[in-house]
Amino acid sequence: MKSNNIELPDLVANELMALIPVVFALTRRLNAKLHDELQLSRPHISLLFALKRLGPLGMTELARCQSIAKPNLTVLIDRLEELGMVERRHDAQDRRVIRLQLTSLGESHLEERLDTFRRQIGGSLTGRGPAEMQGLHESLLSVKRFMEQINPEE
């Protein structure tokens, strides 16, 4: 199927690509409102989310999945460790290997941040009808499933 001589898969890909800057802009705006006393940067928050999503990781694995150079990652992790949000632990199978993992403080900081995001996004959805909300919900679930299919977790 074509629309204006563009294949439908290309149209879908274009729309998905157009979502990326919109989502980034939304998270930047929400993060600016959440400028907390810890003054964590976006890379710090991204690292916390990665560790929450993927579990304990070595520095090399975390650097690779976040596309951060290891020397830069070390500085970021040192700050998170200093704040008590991340800890370095020896791997149970190989004591030479150090794994990074979230602490309970890191988990609770992320949960607070997510709750604030949910409230802010939810507030912008008030006043929309049930049919529109149901359609949006189903569409987002469909996009999420699709993205997980084309980009499975490592």
mmCIF file of N, CA, C and O in Angstrom, residues 40-132:
data_model
loop_
_atom_site.group_PDB
_atom_site.id
_atom_site.type_symbol
_atom_site.label_atom_id
_atom_site.label_comp_id
_atom_site.label_asym_id
_atom_site.label_seq_id
_atom_site.Cartn_x
_atom_site.Cartn_y
_atom_site.Cartn_z
ATOM 1 N N LEU A 40 20.815 15.946 39.737
ATOM 2 C CA LEU A 40 21.229 14.864 38.849
ATOM 3 C C LEU A 40 20.980 15.259 37.402
ATOM 4 O O LEU A 40 19.924 15.787 37.069
ATOM 5 N N SER A 41 21.943 14.970 36.562
ATOM 6 C CA SER A 41 21.816 15.271 35.139
ATOM 7 C C SER A 41 21.027 14.174 34.441
ATOM 8 O O SER A 41 20.780 13.103 34.997
ATOM 9 N N ARG A 42 20.661 14.445 33.191
ATOM 10 C CA ARG A 42 19.965 13.421 32.401
ATOM 11 C C ARG A 42 20.787 12.141 32.281
ATOM 12 O O ARG A 42 20.227 11.049 32.396
ATOM 13 N N PRO A 43 22.104 12.216 32.053
ATOM 14 C CA PRO A 43 22.865 10.956 32.007
ATOM 15 C C PRO A 43 22.803 10.172 33.323
ATOM 16 O O PRO A 43 22.727 8.949 33.306
ATOM 17 N N HIS A 44 22.812 10.873 34.456
ATOM 18 C CA HIS A 44 22.677 10.177 35.740
ATOM 19 C C HIS A 44 21.354 9.427 35.808
ATOM 20 O O HIS A 44 21.307 8.256 36.180
ATOM 21 N N ILE A 45 20.284 10.128 35.461
ATOM 22 C CA ILE A 45 18.945 9.524 35.515
ATOM 23 C C ILE A 45 18.850 8.361 34.530
ATOM 24 O O ILE A 45 18.290 7.309 34.842
ATOM 25 N N SER A 46 19.421 8.538 33.360
ATOM 26 C CA SER A 46 19.402 7.471 32.360
ATOM 27 C C SER A 46 20.115 6.216 32.882
ATOM 28 O O SER A 46 19.657 5.094 32.661
ATOM 29 N N LEU A 47 21.218 6.405 33.581
ATOM 30 C CA LEU A 47 21.943 5.266 34.153
ATOM 31 C C LEU A 47 21.098 4.563 35.213
ATOM 32 O O LEU A 47 21.059 3.329 35.263
ATOM 33 N N LEU A 48 20.429 5.334 36.049
ATOM 34 C CA LEU A 48 19.568 4.734 37.067
ATOM 35 C C LEU A 48 18.451 3.912 36.416
ATOM 36 O O LEU A 48 18.166 2.788 36.838
ATOM 37 N N PHE A 49 17.836 4.478 35.380
ATOM 38 C CA PHE A 49 16.771 3.746 34.683
ATOM 39 C C PHE A 49 17.316 2.476 34.022
ATOM 40 O O PHE A 49 16.659 1.438 34.039
ATOM 41 N N ALA A 50 18.504 2.546 33.439
ATOM 42 C CA ALA A 50 19.094 1.365 32.800
ATOM 43 C C ALA A 50 19.337 0.266 33.830
ATOM 44 O O ALA A 50 19.035 -0.907 33.577
ATOM 45 N N LEU A 51 19.872 0.631 34.986
ATOM 46 C CA LEU A 51 20.124 -0.372 36.019
ATOM 47 C C LEU A 51 18.818 -0.945 36.570
ATOM 48 O O LEU A 51 18.750 -2.130 36.904
ATOM 49 N N LYS A 52 17.789 -0.129 36.638
ATOM 50 C CA LYS A 52 16.487 -0.629 37.091
ATOM 51 C C LYS A 52 15.923 -1.616 36.071
ATOM 52 O O LYS A 52 15.431 -2.682 36.420
ATOM 53 N N ARG A 53 16.018 -1.254 34.802
ATOM 54 C CA ARG A 53 15.437 -2.075 33.731
ATOM 55 C C ARG A 53 16.237 -3.358 33.489
ATOM 56 O O ARG A 53 15.664 -4.425 33.299
ATOM 57 N N LEU A 54 17.564 -3.263 33.514
ATOM 58 C CA LEU A 54 18.407 -4.389 33.123
ATOM 59 C C LEU A 54 19.013 -5.150 34.288
ATOM 60 O O LEU A 54 19.566 -6.226 34.098
ATOM 61 N N GLY A 55 18.943 -4.584 35.480
ATOM 62 C CA GLY A 55 19.537 -5.234 36.647
ATOM 63 C C GLY A 55 21.028 -4.938 36.741
ATOM 64 O O GLY A 55 21.557 -4.120 35.986
ATOM 65 N N PRO A 56 21.711 -5.601 37.662
ATOM 66 C CA PRO A 56 23.145 -5.340 37.855
ATOM 67 C C PRO A 56 23.944 -5.577 36.578
ATOM 68 O O PRO A 56 23.737 -6.575 35.879
ATOM 69 N N LEU A 57 24.831 -4.634 36.284
ATOM 70 C CA LEU A 57 25.668 -4.710 35.082
ATOM 71 C C LEU A 57 27.096 -4.338 35.422
ATOM 72 O O LEU A 57 27.344 -3.561 36.348
ATOM 73 N N GLY A 58 28.023 -4.854 34.613
ATOM 74 C CA GLY A 58 29.408 -4.413 34.700
ATOM 75 C C GLY A 58 29.556 -3.062 34.006
ATOM 76 O O GLY A 58 28.677 -2.641 33.245
ATOM 77 N N MET A 59 30.660 -2.390 34.268
ATOM 78 C CA MET A 59 30.893 -1.072 33.674
ATOM 79 C C MET A 59 30.892 -1.145 32.141
ATOM 80 O O MET A 59 30.311 -0.283 31.490
ATOM 81 N N THR A 60 31.531 -2.160 31.579
ATOM 82 C CA THR A 60 31.605 -2.278 30.123
ATOM 83 C C THR A 60 30.216 -2.457 29.527
ATOM 84 O O THR A 60 29.862 -1.800 28.539
ATOM 85 N N GLU A 61 29.403 -3.313 30.144
ATOM 86 C CA GLU A 61 28.037 -3.540 29.652
ATOM 87 C C GLU A 61 27.198 -2.264 29.742
ATOM 88 O O GLU A 61 26.484 -1.919 28.798
ATOM 89 N N LEU A 62 27.302 -1.576 30.862
ATOM 90 C CA LEU A 62 26.526 -0.356 31.055
ATOM 91 C C LEU A 62 26.994 0.729 30.090
ATOM 92 O O LEU A 62 26.167 1.429 29.497
ATOM 93 N N ALA A 63 28.294 0.854 29.903
ATOM 94 C CA ALA A 63 28.821 1.850 28.959
ATOM 95 C C ALA A 63 28.312 1.568 27.554
ATOM 96 O O ALA A 63 27.906 2.485 26.835
ATOM 97 N N ARG A 64 28.314 0.302 27.172
ATOM 98 C CA ARG A 64 27.856 -0.073 25.827
ATOM 99 C C ARG A 64 26.360 0.215 25.642
ATOM 100 O O ARG A 64 25.962 0.826 24.665
ATOM 101 N N CYS A 65 25.540 -0.194 26.604
ATOM 102 C CA CYS A 65 24.091 -0.022 26.409
ATOM 103 C C CYS A 65 23.667 1.437 26.526
ATOM 104 O O CYS A 65 22.623 1.812 26.007
ATOM 105 N N GLN A 66 24.471 2.289 27.152
ATOM 106 C CA GLN A 66 24.156 3.713 27.270
ATOM 107 C C GLN A 66 24.946 4.574 26.291
ATOM 108 O O GLN A 66 24.799 5.790 26.273
ATOM 109 N N SER A 67 25.816 3.932 25.507
ATOM 110 C CA SER A 67 26.665 4.643 24.534
ATOM 111 C C SER A 67 27.463 5.763 25.208
ATOM 112 O O SER A 67 27.470 6.909 24.763
ATOM 113 N N ILE A 68 28.120 5.393 26.290
ATOM 114 C CA ILE A 68 28.943 6.332 27.052
ATOM 115 C C ILE A 68 30.351 5.763 27.128
ATOM 116 O O ILE A 68 30.530 4.564 27.375
ATOM 117 N N ALA A 69 31.357 6.598 26.942
ATOM 118 C CA ALA A 69 32.742 6.159 27.094
ATOM 119 C C ALA A 69 32.981 5.784 28.556
ATOM 120 O O ALA A 69 32.472 6.444 29.468
ATOM 121 N N LYS A 70 33.769 4.715 28.781
ATOM 122 C CA LYS A 70 33.992 4.242 30.147
ATOM 123 C C LYS A 70 34.560 5.316 31.079
ATOM 124 O O LYS A 70 34.122 5.409 32.227
ATOM 125 N N PRO A 71 35.501 6.169 30.639
ATOM 126 C CA PRO A 71 35.981 7.205 31.561
ATOM 127 C C PRO A 71 34.859 8.165 31.994
ATOM 128 O O PRO A 71 34.794 8.574 33.155
ATOM 129 N N ASN A 72 33.960 8.501 31.063
ATOM 130 C CA ASN A 72 32.828 9.364 31.410
ATOM 131 C C ASN A 72 31.858 8.646 32.335
ATOM 132 O O ASN A 72 31.284 9.246 33.251
ATOM 133 N N LEU A 73 31.651 7.362 32.077
ATOM 134 C CA LEU A 73 30.754 6.569 32.905
ATOM 135 C C LEU A 73 31.279 6.496 34.338
ATOM 136 O O LEU A 73 30.501 6.601 35.292
ATOM 137 N N THR A 74 32.567 6.336 34.489
ATOM 138 C CA THR A 74 33.163 6.254 35.825
ATOM 139 C C THR A 74 32.835 7.493 36.649
ATOM 140 O O THR A 74 32.451 7.396 37.814
ATOM 141 N N VAL A 75 32.946 8.666 36.043
ATOM 142 C CA VAL A 75 32.642 9.920 36.740
ATOM 143 C C VAL A 75 31.169 9.948 37.160
ATOM 144 O O VAL A 75 30.842 10.306 38.296
ATOM 145 N N LEU A 76 30.279 9.542 36.251
ATOM 146 C CA LEU A 76 28.850 9.534 36.554
ATOM 147 C C LEU A 76 28.521 8.546 37.673
ATOM 148 O O LEU A 76 27.774 8.863 38.603
ATOM 149 N N ILE A 77 29.088 7.354 37.595
ATOM 150 C CA ILE A 77 28.834 6.323 38.605
ATOM 151 C C ILE A 77 29.415 6.737 39.950
ATOM 152 O O ILE A 77 28.799 6.514 40.996
ATOM 153 N N ASP A 78 30.595 7.353 39.939
ATOM 154 C CA ASP A 78 31.178 7.824 41.203
ATOM 155 C C ASP A 78 30.226 8.771 41.921
ATOM 156 O O ASP A 78 30.037 8.676 43.134
ATOM 157 N N ARG A 79 29.588 9.673 41.171
ATOM 158 C CA ARG A 79 28.639 10.618 41.766
ATOM 159 C C ARG A 79 27.413 9.882 42.315
ATOM 160 O O ARG A 79 26.962 10.158 43.431
ATOM 161 N N LEU A 80 26.879 8.944 41.546
ATOM 162 C CA LEU A 80 25.704 8.181 42.005
ATOM 163 C C LEU A 80 26.047 7.327 43.235
ATOM 164 O O LEU A 80 25.228 7.190 44.148
ATOM 165 N N GLU A 81 27.261 6.800 43.264
ATOM 166 C CA GLU A 81 27.689 6.005 44.416
ATOM 167 C C GLU A 81 27.864 6.916 45.645
ATOM 168 O O GLU A 81 27.441 6.568 46.760
ATOM 169 N N GLU A 82 28.422 8.079 45.421
ATOM 170 C CA GLU A 82 28.608 9.063 46.497
ATOM 171 C C GLU A 82 27.263 9.457 47.125
ATOM 172 O O GLU A 82 27.155 9.664 48.333
ATOM 173 N N LEU A 83 26.224 9.532 46.281
ATOM 174 C CA LEU A 83 24.880 9.875 46.747
ATOM 175 C C LEU A 83 24.137 8.684 47.346
ATOM 176 O O LEU A 83 23.023 8.827 47.847
ATOM 177 N N GLY A 84 24.732 7.488 47.244
ATOM 178 C CA GLY A 84 24.102 6.298 47.804
ATOM 179 C C GLY A 84 23.031 5.690 46.919
ATOM 180 O O GLY A 84 22.211 4.898 47.395
ATOM 181 N N MET A 85 23.042 6.017 45.626
ATOM 182 C CA MET A 85 22.009 5.507 44.720
ATOM 183 C C MET A 85 22.434 4.258 43.965
ATOM 184 O O MET A 85 21.585 3.522 43.466
ATOM 185 N N VAL A 86 23.726 4.068 43.870
ATOM 186 C CA VAL A 86 24.285 2.918 43.160
ATOM 187 C C VAL A 86 25.394 2.352 44.024
ATOM 188 O O VAL A 86 26.064 3.086 44.745
ATOM 189 N N GLU A 87 25.559 1.036 43.949
ATOM 190 C CA GLU A 87 26.689 0.436 44.655
ATOM 191 C C GLU A 87 27.417 -0.527 43.734
ATOM 192 O O GLU A 87 26.829 -1.087 42.803
ATOM 193 N N ARG A 88 28.699 -0.651 44.005
ATOM 194 C CA ARG A 88 29.529 -1.609 43.280
ATOM 195 C C ARG A 88 29.603 -2.869 44.141
ATOM 196 O O ARG A 88 29.914 -2.797 45.321
ATOM 197 N N ARG A 89 29.325 -4.010 43.508
ATOM 198 C CA ARG A 89 29.357 -5.293 44.224
ATOM 199 C C ARG A 89 30.142 -6.306 43.423
ATOM 200 O O ARG A 89 30.069 -6.329 42.201
ATOM 201 N N HIS A 90 30.833 -7.165 44.133
ATOM 202 C CA HIS A 90 31.543 -8.258 43.468
ATOM 203 C C HIS A 90 30.521 -9.272 42.965
ATOM 204 O O HIS A 90 29.547 -9.575 43.637
ATOM 205 N N ASP A 91 30.781 -9.790 41.777
ATOM 206 C CA ASP A 91 29.933 -10.821 41.185
ATOM 207 C C ASP A 91 30.039 -12.096 42.024
ATOM 208 O O ASP A 91 31.118 -12.465 42.478
ATOM 209 N N ALA A 92 28.912 -12.757 42.236
ATOM 210 C CA ALA A 92 28.888 -13.964 43.065
ATOM 211 C C ALA A 92 29.700 -15.100 42.444
ATOM 212 O O ALA A 92 30.317 -15.885 43.163
ATOM 213 N N GLN A 93 29.707 -15.210 41.105
ATOM 214 C CA GLN A 93 30.426 -16.293 40.436
ATOM 215 C C GLN A 93 31.910 -15.978 40.227
ATOM 216 O O GLN A 93 32.735 -16.888 40.200
ATOM 217 N N ASP A 94 32.245 -14.722 40.069
ATOM 218 C CA ASP A 94 33.631 -14.336 39.799
ATOM 219 C C ASP A 94 33.932 -13.047 40.570
ATOM 220 O O ASP A 94 33.542 -11.964 40.167
ATOM 221 N N ARG A 95 34.618 -13.169 41.678
ATOM 222 C CA ARG A 95 34.866 -12.033 42.570
ATOM 223 C C ARG A 95 35.697 -10.933 41.917
ATOM 224 O O ARG A 95 35.745 -9.815 42.415
ATOM 225 N N ARG A 96 36.341 -11.235 40.803
ATOM 226 C CA ARG A 96 37.113 -10.197 40.099
ATOM 227 C C ARG A 96 36.208 -9.217 39.374
ATOM 228 O O ARG A 96 36.597 -8.099 39.087
ATOM 229 N N VAL A 97 34.984 -9.644 39.079
ATOM 230 C CA VAL A 97 34.036 -8.838 38.319
ATOM 231 C C VAL A 97 33.225 -7.961 39.284
ATOM 232 O O VAL A 97 32.704 -8.441 40.286
ATOM 233 N N ILE A 98 33.148 -6.686 38.958
ATOM 234 C CA ILE A 98 32.360 -5.739 39.749
ATOM 235 C C ILE A 98 31.079 -5.425 38.985
ATOM 236 O O ILE A 98 31.112 -5.092 37.806
ATOM 237 N N ARG A 99 29.955 -5.542 39.663
ATOM 238 C CA ARG A 99 28.652 -5.224 39.084
ATOM 239 C C ARG A 99 28.097 -3.976 39.763
ATOM 240 O O ARG A 99 28.268 -3.779 40.961
ATOM 241 N N LEU A 100 27.434 -3.164 38.975
ATOM 242 C CA LEU A 100 26.771 -1.966 39.478
ATOM 243 C C LEU A 100 25.311 -2.292 39.673
ATOM 244 O O LEU A 100 24.688 -2.923 38.811
ATOM 245 N N GLN A 101 24.749 -1.867 40.792
ATOM 246 C CA GLN A 101 23.332 -2.087 41.004
ATOM 247 C C GLN A 101 22.729 -0.936 41.793
ATOM 248 O O GLN A 101 23.422 -0.221 42.514
ATOM 249 N N LEU A 102 21.429 -0.759 41.582
ATOM 250 C CA LEU A 102 20.698 0.276 42.306
ATOM 251 C C LEU A 102 20.611 -0.075 43.778
ATOM 252 O O LEU A 102 20.469 -1.245 44.139
ATOM 253 N N THR A 103 20.664 0.944 44.618
ATOM 254 C CA THR A 103 20.383 0.764 46.040
ATOM 255 C C THR A 103 18.895 1.046 46.247
ATOM 256 O O THR A 103 18.204 1.503 45.341
ATOM 257 N N SER A 104 18.418 0.821 47.451
ATOM 258 C CA SER A 104 17.018 1.133 47.735
ATOM 259 C C SER A 104 16.780 2.636 47.602
ATOM 260 O O SER A 104 15.712 3.063 47.172
ATOM 261 N N LEU A 105 17.775 3.460 47.938
ATOM 262 C CA LEU A 105 17.645 4.905 47.766
ATOM 263 C C LEU A 105 17.517 5.260 46.283
ATOM 264 O O LEU A 105 16.691 6.095 45.905
ATOM 265 N N GLY A 106 18.324 4.621 45.437
ATOM 266 C CA GLY A 106 18.232 4.842 43.990
ATOM 267 C C GLY A 106 16.880 4.435 43.449
ATOM 268 O O GLY A 106 16.277 5.141 42.632
ATOM 269 N N GLU A 107 16.378 3.277 43.919
ATOM 270 C CA GLU A 107 15.042 2.803 43.513
ATOM 271 C C GLU A 107 13.969 3.806 43.913
ATOM 272 O O GLU A 107 13.103 4.149 43.114
ATOM 273 N N SER A 108 14.016 4.275 45.154
ATOM 274 C CA SER A 108 12.967 5.187 45.615
ATOM 275 C C SER A 108 13.051 6.531 44.900
ATOM 276 O O SER A 108 12.011 7.136 44.599
ATOM 277 N N HIS A 109 14.261 7.002 44.580
ATOM 278 C CA HIS A 109 14.391 8.248 43.828
ATOM 279 C C HIS A 109 13.750 8.109 42.447
ATOM 280 O O HIS A 109 13.031 9.005 42.002
ATOM 281 N N LEU A 110 13.999 6.978 41.790
ATOM 282 C CA LEU A 110 13.384 6.743 40.478
ATOM 283 C C LEU A 110 11.871 6.668 40.585
ATOM 284 O O LEU A 110 11.159 7.220 39.741
ATOM 285 N N GLU A 111 11.371 5.985 41.598
ATOM 286 C CA GLU A 111 9.920 5.863 41.767
ATOM 287 C C GLU A 111 9.276 7.231 41.994
ATOM 288 O O GLU A 111 8.221 7.520 41.437
ATOM 289 N N GLU A 112 9.917 8.070 42.803
ATOM 290 C CA GLU A 112 9.394 9.423 43.023
ATOM 291 C C GLU A 112 9.348 10.203 41.713
ATOM 292 O O GLU A 112 8.385 10.900 41.415
ATOM 293 N N ARG A 113 10.422 10.081 40.941
ATOM 294 C CA ARG A 113 10.507 10.777 39.663
ATOM 295 C C ARG A 113 9.425 10.271 38.712
ATOM 296 O O ARG A 113 8.749 11.059 38.049
ATOM 297 N N LEU A 114 9.244 8.957 38.647
ATOM 298 C CA LEU A 114 8.221 8.377 37.777
ATOM 299 C C LEU A 114 6.824 8.799 38.208
ATOM 300 O O LEU A 114 5.977 9.101 37.366
ATOM 301 N N ASP A 115 6.575 8.825 39.508
ATOM 302 C CA ASP A 115 5.268 9.259 40.005
ATOM 303 C C ASP A 115 4.989 10.700 39.598
ATOM 304 O O ASP A 115 3.875 11.038 39.183
ATOM 305 N N THR A 116 5.999 11.547 39.696
ATOM 306 C CA THR A 116 5.835 12.955 39.304
ATOM 307 C C THR A 116 5.568 13.052 37.808
ATOM 308 O O THR A 116 4.687 13.797 37.377
ATOM 309 N N PHE A 117 6.316 12.286 36.996
ATOM 310 C CA PHE A 117 6.086 12.266 35.546
ATOM 311 C C PHE A 117 4.648 11.847 35.255
ATOM 312 O O PHE A 117 3.963 12.463 34.451
ATOM 313 N N ARG A 118 4.200 10.759 35.900
ATOM 314 C CA ARG A 118 2.841 10.253 35.668
ATOM 315 C C ARG A 118 1.799 11.324 35.983
ATOM 316 O O ARG A 118 0.849 11.517 35.232
ATOM 317 N N ARG A 119 1.962 11.988 37.115
ATOM 318 C CA ARG A 119 1.004 13.033 37.500
ATOM 319 C C ARG A 119 1.001 14.182 36.496
ATOM 320 O O ARG A 119 -0.056 14.690 36.128
ATOM 321 N N GLN A 120 2.185 14.592 36.050
ATOM 322 C CA GLN A 120 2.252 15.704 35.106
ATOM 323 C C GLN A 120 1.654 15.319 33.748
ATOM 324 O O GLN A 120 0.905 16.093 33.162
ATOM 325 N N ILE A 121 1.983 14.130 33.274
ATOM 326 C CA ILE A 121 1.431 13.680 31.992
ATOM 327 C C ILE A 121 -0.068 13.445 32.137
ATOM 328 O O ILE A 121 -0.859 13.858 31.290
ATOM 329 N N GLY A 122 -0.476 12.793 33.221
ATOM 330 C CA GLY A 122 -1.893 12.547 33.464
ATOM 331 C C GLY A 122 -2.685 13.838 33.531
ATOM 332 O O GLY A 122 -3.807 13.919 33.009
ATOM 333 N N GLY A 123 -2.107 14.859 34.134
ATOM 334 C CA GLY A 123 -2.782 16.147 34.223
ATOM 335 C C GLY A 123 -3.042 16.760 32.861
ATOM 336 O O GLY A 123 -4.063 17.429 32.645
ATOM 337 N N SER A 124 -2.151 16.514 31.928
ATOM 338 C CA SER A 124 -2.338 17.070 30.588
ATOM 339 C C SER A 124 -3.380 16.284 29.782
ATOM 340 O O SER A 124 -3.810 16.733 28.729
ATOM 341 N N LEU A 125 -3.791 15.133 30.293
ATOM 342 C CA LEU A 125 -4.784 14.306 29.588
ATOM 343 C C LEU A 125 -6.205 14.520 30.091
ATOM 344 O O LEU A 125 -7.147 13.993 29.506
ATOM 345 N N THR A 126 -6.351 15.287 31.162
ATOM 346 C CA THR A 126 -7.697 15.507 31.692
ATOM 347 C C THR A 126 -8.530 16.277 30.671
ATOM 348 O O THR A 126 -8.011 17.067 29.891
ATOM 349 N N GLY A 127 -9.806 16.003 30.675
ATOM 350 C CA GLY A 127 -10.713 16.673 29.755
ATOM 351 C C GLY A 127 -10.904 15.939 28.442
ATOM 352 O O GLY A 127 -11.715 16.335 27.610
ATOM 353 N N ARG A 128 -10.161 14.886 28.238
ATOM 354 C CA ARG A 128 -10.341 14.097 27.014
ATOM 355 C C ARG A 128 -11.394 13.025 27.289
ATOM 356 O O ARG A 128 -11.501 12.511 28.384
ATOM 357 N N GLY A 129 -12.145 12.684 26.274
ATOM 358 C CA GLY A 129 -13.226 11.719 26.432
ATOM 359 C C GLY A 129 -12.725 10.300 26.583
ATOM 360 O O GLY A 129 -11.597 9.975 26.195
ATOM 361 N N PRO A 130 -13.576 9.417 27.126
ATOM 362 C CA PRO A 130 -13.193 8.015 27.320
ATOM 363 C C PRO A 130 -12.804 7.313 26.020
ATOM 364 O O PRO A 130 -11.854 6.531 26.000
ATOM 365 N N ALA A 131 -13.519 7.590 24.934
ATOM 366 C CA ALA A 131 -13.205 6.928 23.658
ATOM 367 C C ALA A 131 -11.827 7.359 23.166
ATOM 368 O O ALA A 131 -11.032 6.528 22.696
ATOM 369 N N GLU A 132 -11.522 8.641 23.278
ATOM 370 C CA GLU A 132 -10.204 9.132 22.857
ATOM 371 C C GLU A 132 -9.105 8.523 23.730
ATOM 372 O O GLU A 132 -8.070 8.096 23.222
#
